[in-house]
Amino acid sequence: MNIKNDQTVKFWTDVWLSAGKLIDLAGEIGTQKLGIPRNARICDVWNLRASRDQHIQQLVEVIRQFPLSLTVNVPDGVMWRNGPDDYRDKFIASGTWQQIRQSRDEVQWSTIVWFSQRVPRFSFITWLALCDRLSTGHRMHKWGQPQVCILCGESDETRDHLYFACPYTYTLWLKVVGNLFGAEPDPDWGITISRLIT
Ligand SMILES: [Zn+2]
């Protein structure tokens, strides 16, 4: 069901059936039984699923038989929701992703990881490192798989140790990047990241 030109009528809480509000007829549990959010509008509801609850099933039949009258002479049809009030004929992956993802405030280090000419594999590893989710010996210790730093023998192989408190990786880092950033590399993870950000 989709009313293209009426995108304001609430499915559950507005009176559009002569019998009254659906939320009163079905009860609060109705939203779960039909899988339709309490704040859904009629135009959001495109499928009424079957329910074992006979009362709900009877309501579904009443809704199906309800004559929907369009106030503008446009054909009824199913459309893709691209945003809160944006319905389109075509499916757009980015618009759908924005709706189903949980967005958070932008982090300070985002531009270190995500930039236009990034190599996706490197970005992903950098992202894991910044979130401290690399499979280091320290993290594997929590899973019962203790592992020392195989490069220098340090018992607690943490992210900060590898980048670049470890004397071996620090020496390697010096050889690879030298003073690429205009300053001596720092064995402290926090200082390295804040330099990269600035
Ligand atoms: Zn080490």
PDB file of C-alpha atoms and ligand atoms in Angstrom, residues 149-154 157 161-162 165-169, ligand 1:
ATOM      1  CA  CYS A 149      56.341  -9.544  20.700  1.00  0.00           C
ATOM      2  CA  ILE A 150      58.223 -11.846  18.329  1.00  0.00           C
ATOM      3  CA  LEU A 151      60.385  -8.910  17.225  1.00  0.00           C
ATOM      4  CA  CYS A 152      61.878  -7.943  20.588  1.00  0.00           C
ATOM      5  CA  GLY A 153      60.551 -10.358  23.218  1.00  0.00           C
ATOM      6  CA  GLU A 154      58.393  -7.810  25.097  1.00  0.00           C
ATOM      7  CA  GLU A 157      52.537  -6.939  22.643  1.00  0.00           C
ATOM      8  CA  HIS A 161      54.205  -1.270  21.510  1.00  0.00           C
ATOM      9  CA  LEU A 162      54.132  -2.204  17.813  1.00  0.00           C
ATOM     10  CA  ALA A 165      57.513   1.664  21.219  1.00  0.00           C
ATOM     11  CA  CYS A 166      59.055  -1.637  20.098  1.00  0.00           C
ATOM     12  CA  PRO A 167      62.766  -0.941  19.438  1.00  0.00           C
ATOM     13  CA  TYR A 168      62.677  -3.191  16.354  1.00  0.00           C
ATOM     14  CA  THR A 169      59.602  -1.652  14.680  1.00  0.00           C
TER      15      THR A 169
HETATM   16 ZN    ZN B   1      58.650  -5.521  20.247  1.00  0.00          ZN
END
